[in-house]
Amino acid sequence: MVDNLHIVYRLRGGGPGKAKGAKGKAALREQALAAKEQQDQEPQQDRGGRASRAVRRLTGRSEQAKKGGRKVHAIRGVSFTAYRGEAIGVIGSNGSGKSTILRAIAGLMPPEAGRVYTEGQPSLLGVNAALMNDLSGERNVILGCLAMGMTPQEAYAKREEIIRFSGINEKGDFSSLPMRAYSSGMAARLRFAIASAKNHDVLMIDEALATGDRKFRRRSEERIRELRGEAGTVFLVSHSNKSIRDTCDRVLWLETGSLVMDGPTEEVLEAYEEFMNG
Ligand SMILES: Nc1ncnc2c1ncn2[C@@H]1O[C@H](COP(=O)(O)OP(=O)(O)OP(=O)(O)O)[C@@H](O)[C@H]1O
């Protein structure tokens, strides 16, 4: 359940730094020596405070930096409830907040206000999901499975099936090659194959199908339907209305971070298509 969620990105840096002005290196060195001298005279516990203040200054996490930085209010008061067994499409024009809301549901973005309540563990499968470029596809399959909580035995037992599903070996023995030799579509297929090898409580897929070819898209859409059948909830972010139509029975439409519509796929897509063509 997503309850009146607000997500704000804060941009630090990029602003004008403190000019050194006419002080020069000698004056700065003098200032540093004076600070050191003062520190040597301070009791131990004060030094801890000074150190953490210095770290906050360096990482820009001071209250001042918070207030002074630029903000992007990416999600503005979105609320909805998702149920087990639903496949929910998330649509909207570029920058409308689709990826951000998935990241928030996955617990990767702290809410500015509002809450996300989930039953079970949400897993986010994005086109940028981390796989190691220098390792072979096979190695990445094992790593991915272990990262999803499988035992080594389970991971090895699933390896063949995952590689077969991904189809990366259809044009040669690619699974033994380092991932950097893969096209973006092949890498996306492997990521999807790994993530979908496990039954997820909440699986979120961010454009992962967009880079696959038609044959793979059909196969992965079929797999999404199976995952739903296995009682999970699937969220699919896509700019392909066809993928959404073929996979989802409910659609959330976001624009500039607000929920424009939440309803049955056909109803929402019709309104969205009219908006985009209008
Ligand atoms: N790391 C970031 N730092 C600052 N602002 C960000 C960051 N990521 C996204 N945004 C901003 O948040 C808003 C929502 O972005 P988001 O990526 O969620 O949109 P989207 O609907 O997924 O876009 P697209 O369809 O282009 O992938 C945009 O205004 C974007 O500029």
Short mmCIF file of C-alpha atoms and ligand atoms in Angstrom, two decimals:
data_model
loop_
_atom_site.label_atom_id
_atom_site.label_comp_id
_atom_site.label_asym_id
_atom_site.label_seq_id
_atom_site.Cartn_x
_atom_site.Cartn_y
_atom_site.Cartn_z
CA MET A 1 0.00 0.00 0.00
CA VAL A 2 1.32 3.42 -0.94
CA ASP A 3 -0.09 6.15 1.28
CA ASN A 4 0.18 9.81 0.28
CA LEU A 5 3.78 9.33 -0.84
CA HIS A 6 6.07 12.27 -1.56
CA ILE A 7 9.60 11.76 -2.89
CA VAL A 8 12.04 14.63 -3.21
CA TYR A 9 15.49 14.45 -4.81
CA ARG A 10 17.99 16.87 -3.35
CA LEU A 11 20.78 18.04 -5.55
CA ARG A 12 23.94 18.96 -3.78
CA GLY A 13 27.00 20.61 -5.22
CA GLY A 14 27.02 22.55 -8.45
CA GLY A 15 26.44 25.77 -6.51
CA PRO A 16 29.14 28.35 -6.04
CA GLY A 17 31.78 27.07 -3.62
CA LYS A 18 33.42 29.25 -0.97
CA ALA A 19 35.94 31.37 -2.84
CA LYS A 20 39.43 31.23 -1.43
CA GLY A 21 39.69 34.88 -2.33
CA ALA A 22 42.84 36.71 -1.44
CA LYS A 23 43.61 34.41 1.49
CA GLY A 24 46.02 32.25 -0.44
CA LYS A 25 47.71 29.03 0.66
CA ALA A 26 49.75 30.55 3.49
CA ALA A 27 46.69 32.00 5.20
CA LEU A 28 44.83 28.70 4.84
CA ARG A 29 47.77 26.82 6.36
CA GLU A 30 47.80 29.25 9.28
CA GLN A 31 44.07 28.73 9.79
CA ALA A 32 44.55 24.93 9.76
CA LEU A 33 47.39 25.16 12.32
CA ALA A 34 45.23 27.32 14.61
CA ALA A 35 42.39 24.79 14.34
CA LYS A 36 44.80 21.94 15.17
CA GLU A 37 46.13 23.85 18.18
CA GLN A 38 42.60 24.47 19.42
CA GLN A 39 41.74 20.80 18.87
CA ASP A 40 44.78 19.68 20.92
CA GLN A 41 43.46 21.72 23.84
CA GLU A 42 39.91 20.32 23.65
CA PRO A 43 38.63 17.43 25.75
CA GLN A 44 38.29 14.10 23.90
CA GLN A 45 34.46 14.13 23.60
CA ASP A 46 34.44 17.57 21.94
CA ARG A 47 36.74 16.23 19.28
CA GLY A 48 34.14 13.59 18.37
CA GLY A 49 31.62 16.37 17.80
CA ARG A 50 34.07 18.35 15.72
CA ALA A 51 34.93 15.27 13.66
CA SER A 52 31.30 14.47 12.89
CA ARG A 53 30.63 18.14 12.04
CA ALA A 54 33.60 18.01 9.66
CA VAL A 55 32.29 14.80 8.04
CA ARG A 56 28.85 16.39 7.67
CA ARG A 57 30.46 19.43 6.07
CA LEU A 58 32.47 17.28 3.66
CA THR A 59 29.51 15.10 2.66
CA GLY A 60 27.23 18.14 2.47
CA ARG A 61 24.77 16.68 4.95
CA SER A 62 24.50 19.72 7.14
CA GLU A 63 21.08 21.25 7.65
CA GLN A 64 22.28 24.25 5.71
CA ALA A 65 23.11 22.09 2.70
CA LYS A 66 19.68 20.52 3.01
CA LYS A 67 18.01 23.90 2.92
CA GLY A 68 20.29 25.39 0.30
CA GLY A 69 20.32 22.53 -2.27
CA ARG A 70 18.01 22.34 -5.26
CA LYS A 71 15.07 19.99 -5.03
CA VAL A 72 13.06 17.92 -7.49
CA HIS A 73 9.66 16.94 -6.12
CA ALA A 74 9.40 13.71 -8.14
CA ILE A 75 6.35 12.06 -6.45
CA ARG A 76 3.52 14.24 -5.15
CA GLY A 77 1.03 12.64 -2.83
CA VAL A 78 0.47 9.30 -4.61
CA SER A 79 -1.77 6.71 -2.92
CA PHE A 80 -2.94 3.28 -4.07
CA THR A 81 -3.32 -0.28 -2.81
CA ALA A 82 -1.98 -3.25 -4.78
CA TYR A 83 -3.16 -6.80 -4.16
CA ARG A 84 -1.58 -10.23 -4.56
CA GLY A 85 -1.99 -11.69 -8.02
CA GLU A 86 -2.25 -8.28 -9.73
CA ALA A 87 -0.03 -7.20 -12.62
CA ILE A 88 0.01 -3.42 -12.60
CA GLY A 89 1.36 -1.31 -15.45
CA VAL A 90 2.92 2.06 -14.63
CA ILE A 91 2.74 4.56 -17.47
CA GLY A 92 3.37 8.26 -18.01
CA SER A 93 5.46 10.58 -20.12
CA ASN A 94 9.23 11.00 -19.62
CA GLY A 95 10.12 12.24 -16.15
CA SER A 96 6.65 11.60 -14.74
CA GLY A 97 8.04 9.59 -11.80
CA LYS A 98 7.60 5.93 -12.89
CA SER A 99 11.11 4.73 -12.00
CA THR A 100 11.12 6.81 -8.83
CA ILE A 101 7.95 5.24 -7.49
CA LEU A 102 9.29 1.74 -8.16
CA ARG A 103 12.51 2.63 -6.36
CA ALA A 104 10.46 3.95 -3.45
CA ILE A 105 8.38 0.75 -3.25
CA ALA A 106 11.65 -1.23 -3.30
CA GLY A 107 12.79 0.81 -0.29
CA LEU A 108 15.60 2.52 -2.20
CA MET A 109 14.23 6.06 -1.83
CA PRO A 110 13.37 7.52 1.57
CA PRO A 111 9.95 9.20 1.50
CA GLU A 112 9.78 12.93 2.20
CA ALA A 113 6.27 12.29 3.50
CA GLY A 114 3.80 9.41 3.42
CA ARG A 115 4.49 5.68 3.66
CA VAL A 116 4.92 2.50 1.67
CA TYR A 117 3.67 -0.69 3.35
CA THR A 118 4.58 -4.03 1.75
CA GLU A 119 3.89 -7.59 2.71
CA GLY A 120 7.00 -9.58 1.86
CA GLN A 121 10.15 -8.53 0.11
CA PRO A 122 9.91 -6.25 -2.94
CA SER A 123 12.48 -6.85 -5.71
CA LEU A 124 13.30 -4.29 -8.34
CA LEU A 125 14.47 -5.49 -11.72
CA GLY A 126 15.76 -2.51 -13.65
CA VAL A 127 17.68 -2.21 -16.87
CA ASN A 128 20.53 -1.02 -14.67
CA ALA A 129 20.38 -3.94 -12.25
CA ALA A 130 23.91 -4.72 -11.20
CA LEU A 131 25.62 -7.51 -13.08
CA MET A 132 29.39 -7.77 -13.29
CA ASN A 133 30.64 -6.93 -16.76
CA ASP A 134 33.89 -8.81 -16.39
CA LEU A 135 32.24 -12.06 -15.34
CA SER A 136 30.65 -14.53 -17.73
CA GLY A 137 26.88 -14.80 -18.08
CA GLU A 138 26.99 -18.14 -16.24
CA ARG A 139 28.87 -16.61 -13.30
CA ASN A 140 26.41 -13.74 -13.19
CA VAL A 141 23.53 -16.20 -13.08
CA ILE A 142 25.02 -17.85 -10.00
CA LEU A 143 25.78 -14.50 -8.34
CA GLY A 144 22.30 -13.18 -9.12
CA CYS A 145 20.64 -16.30 -7.70
CA LEU A 146 22.74 -16.13 -4.52
CA ALA A 147 21.91 -12.42 -4.19
CA MET A 148 18.21 -13.33 -4.38
CA GLY A 149 18.68 -15.66 -1.42
CA MET A 150 19.02 -19.06 -3.13
CA THR A 151 21.43 -21.63 -1.69
CA PRO A 152 24.46 -22.52 -3.89
CA GLN A 153 22.77 -25.87 -4.70
CA GLU A 154 19.58 -24.13 -5.80
CA ALA A 155 21.58 -21.62 -7.85
CA TYR A 156 23.50 -24.33 -9.70
CA ALA A 157 20.33 -26.32 -10.27
CA LYS A 158 18.61 -23.27 -11.83
CA ARG A 159 21.57 -22.21 -13.99
CA GLU A 160 20.73 -24.16 -17.15
CA GLU A 161 17.06 -23.21 -17.08
CA ILE A 162 17.86 -19.49 -16.64
CA ILE A 163 20.33 -19.49 -19.53
CA ARG A 164 17.86 -21.36 -21.73
CA PHE A 165 15.07 -18.91 -20.88
CA SER A 166 17.30 -15.91 -21.61
CA GLY A 167 18.06 -17.29 -25.07
CA ILE A 168 21.57 -15.80 -24.99
CA ASN A 169 23.03 -19.04 -26.36
CA GLU A 170 20.75 -19.10 -29.39
CA LYS A 171 23.51 -17.62 -31.55
CA GLY A 172 26.56 -19.32 -30.01
CA ASP A 173 28.08 -20.06 -26.65
CA PHE A 174 27.61 -16.59 -25.19
CA SER A 175 26.97 -17.71 -21.62
CA SER A 176 30.68 -18.42 -21.13
CA LEU A 177 31.70 -14.99 -22.46
CA PRO A 178 32.11 -11.94 -20.21
CA MET A 179 28.96 -9.82 -20.04
CA ARG A 180 30.74 -6.88 -21.64
CA ALA A 181 30.57 -8.84 -24.92
CA TYR A 182 26.74 -8.82 -24.77
CA SER A 183 24.46 -6.42 -26.59
CA SER A 184 22.17 -4.34 -24.36
CA GLY A 185 19.25 -6.55 -25.36
CA MET A 186 21.11 -9.75 -24.41
CA ALA A 187 22.10 -8.28 -21.05
CA ALA A 188 18.50 -7.22 -20.37
CA ARG A 189 17.25 -10.70 -21.27
CA LEU A 190 19.70 -12.31 -18.89
CA ARG A 191 18.72 -9.90 -16.10
CA PHE A 192 15.06 -10.68 -16.61
CA ALA A 193 15.75 -14.43 -16.76
CA ILE A 194 17.68 -14.30 -13.47
CA ALA A 195 15.13 -12.16 -11.63
CA SER A 196 12.15 -14.15 -12.81
CA ALA A 197 13.69 -17.50 -11.80
CA LYS A 198 12.48 -16.84 -8.28
CA ASN A 199 8.94 -16.33 -7.10
CA HIS A 200 8.76 -12.79 -5.78
CA ASP A 201 6.32 -11.34 -3.29
CA VAL A 202 6.46 -8.07 -5.20
CA LEU A 203 8.39 -7.95 -8.47
CA MET A 204 8.99 -4.59 -10.14
CA ILE A 205 10.19 -4.51 -13.71
CA ASP A 206 11.48 -1.24 -15.11
CA GLU A 207 11.52 -1.28 -18.92
CA ALA A 208 13.34 -4.60 -18.87
CA LEU A 209 11.29 -5.91 -21.75
CA ALA A 210 11.89 -2.92 -23.97
CA THR A 211 15.30 -4.05 -25.17
CA GLY A 212 14.38 -7.68 -25.85
CA ASP A 213 13.24 -8.77 -29.32
CA ARG A 214 9.66 -9.81 -30.10
CA LYS A 215 10.18 -13.48 -29.43
CA PHE A 216 11.77 -12.81 -26.04
CA ARG A 217 9.12 -10.23 -25.17
CA ARG A 218 6.40 -12.83 -25.72
CA ARG A 219 8.27 -15.32 -23.54
CA SER A 220 8.81 -12.83 -20.74
CA GLU A 221 5.21 -11.65 -20.86
CA GLU A 222 4.20 -15.27 -20.42
CA ARG A 223 6.56 -15.51 -17.43
CA ILE A 224 5.04 -12.37 -15.88
CA ARG A 225 1.62 -13.99 -16.11
CA GLU A 226 3.00 -17.09 -14.38
CA LEU A 227 4.57 -14.99 -11.62
CA ARG A 228 1.20 -13.36 -11.00
CA GLY A 229 -0.37 -16.80 -10.87
CA GLU A 230 2.14 -17.71 -8.19
CA ALA A 231 0.44 -15.14 -5.95
CA GLY A 232 2.97 -12.31 -6.25
CA THR A 233 2.30 -8.74 -7.36
CA VAL A 234 4.04 -7.52 -10.49
CA PHE A 235 4.63 -3.86 -11.43
CA LEU A 236 5.72 -3.17 -15.00
CA VAL A 237 7.02 0.24 -16.10
CA SER A 238 6.92 0.49 -19.86
CA HIS A 239 6.56 2.92 -22.73
CA SER A 240 5.16 0.05 -24.80
CA ASN A 241 1.38 0.14 -24.50
CA LYS A 242 1.33 -3.26 -26.19
CA SER A 243 3.42 -4.85 -23.43
CA ILE A 244 1.16 -3.24 -20.83
CA ARG A 245 -2.00 -4.43 -22.65
CA ASP A 246 -0.67 -7.98 -22.99
CA THR A 247 0.52 -8.27 -19.41
CA CYS A 248 -1.41 -6.04 -17.02
CA ASP A 249 -4.99 -5.86 -15.88
CA ARG A 250 -4.61 -2.60 -14.01
CA VAL A 251 -2.70 0.58 -14.86
CA LEU A 252 -1.41 3.55 -12.85
CA TRP A 253 -0.88 6.69 -14.94
CA LEU A 254 1.54 9.27 -13.51
CA GLU A 255 2.24 12.79 -14.76
CA THR A 256 4.65 15.22 -13.04
CA GLY A 257 4.68 12.96 -10.01
CA SER A 258 0.90 12.85 -9.49
CA LEU A 259 -1.45 9.96 -10.09
CA VAL A 260 -3.72 10.95 -12.99
CA MET A 261 -5.64 7.68 -13.24
CA ASP A 262 -5.74 4.23 -11.62
CA GLY A 263 -8.03 1.68 -13.24
CA PRO A 264 -8.57 -1.17 -15.69
CA THR A 265 -5.88 -1.34 -18.40
CA GLU A 266 -8.04 -0.52 -21.41
CA GLU A 267 -9.78 2.42 -19.76
CA VAL A 268 -6.54 4.06 -18.60
CA LEU A 269 -4.62 3.37 -21.83
CA GLU A 270 -7.40 4.89 -23.94
CA ALA A 271 -7.30 8.10 -21.89
CA TYR A 272 -3.48 8.11 -21.97
CA GLU A 273 -3.32 7.60 -25.73
CA GLU A 274 -5.80 10.45 -26.22
CA PHE A 275 -3.65 12.65 -23.95
CA MET A 276 -0.44 11.74 -25.84
CA ASN A 277 -2.00 12.25 -29.27
CA GLY A 278 -3.89 15.38 -28.33
N1 LIG B 1 18.88 11.06 -9.29
C1 LIG B 1 18.06 12.08 -9.49
N2 LIG B 1 18.34 13.31 -9.01
C2 LIG B 1 17.52 14.34 -9.20
N3 LIG B 1 16.36 14.27 -9.87
C3 LIG B 1 16.03 13.09 -10.38
C4 LIG B 1 16.85 11.92 -10.23
N4 LIG B 1 16.24 10.88 -10.85
C5 LIG B 1 15.10 11.36 -11.36
N5 LIG B 1 14.97 12.68 -11.09
C6 LIG B 1 13.84 13.57 -11.46
O1 LIG B 1 12.66 12.99 -10.91
C7 LIG B 1 11.59 13.10 -11.83
C8 LIG B 1 11.03 11.71 -12.11
O2 LIG B 1 12.03 10.93 -12.77
P1 LIG B 1 11.82 9.38 -13.12
O3 LIG B 1 13.13 8.85 -13.60
O4 LIG B 1 11.17 8.72 -11.98
O5 LIG B 1 10.78 9.48 -14.33
P2 LIG B 1 10.29 8.36 -15.35
O6 LIG B 1 8.80 8.53 -15.45
O7 LIG B 1 10.79 7.02 -14.94
O8 LIG B 1 11.00 8.86 -16.69
P3 LIG B 1 11.36 8.08 -18.06
O9 LIG B 1 10.07 7.67 -18.72
O10 LIG B 1 12.05 9.14 -18.85
O11 LIG B 1 12.25 6.93 -17.71
C9 LIG B 1 12.14 13.82 -13.06
O12 LIG B 1 11.80 15.18 -12.95
C10 LIG B 1 13.63 13.61 -12.96
O13 LIG B 1 14.29 14.73 -13.51
#
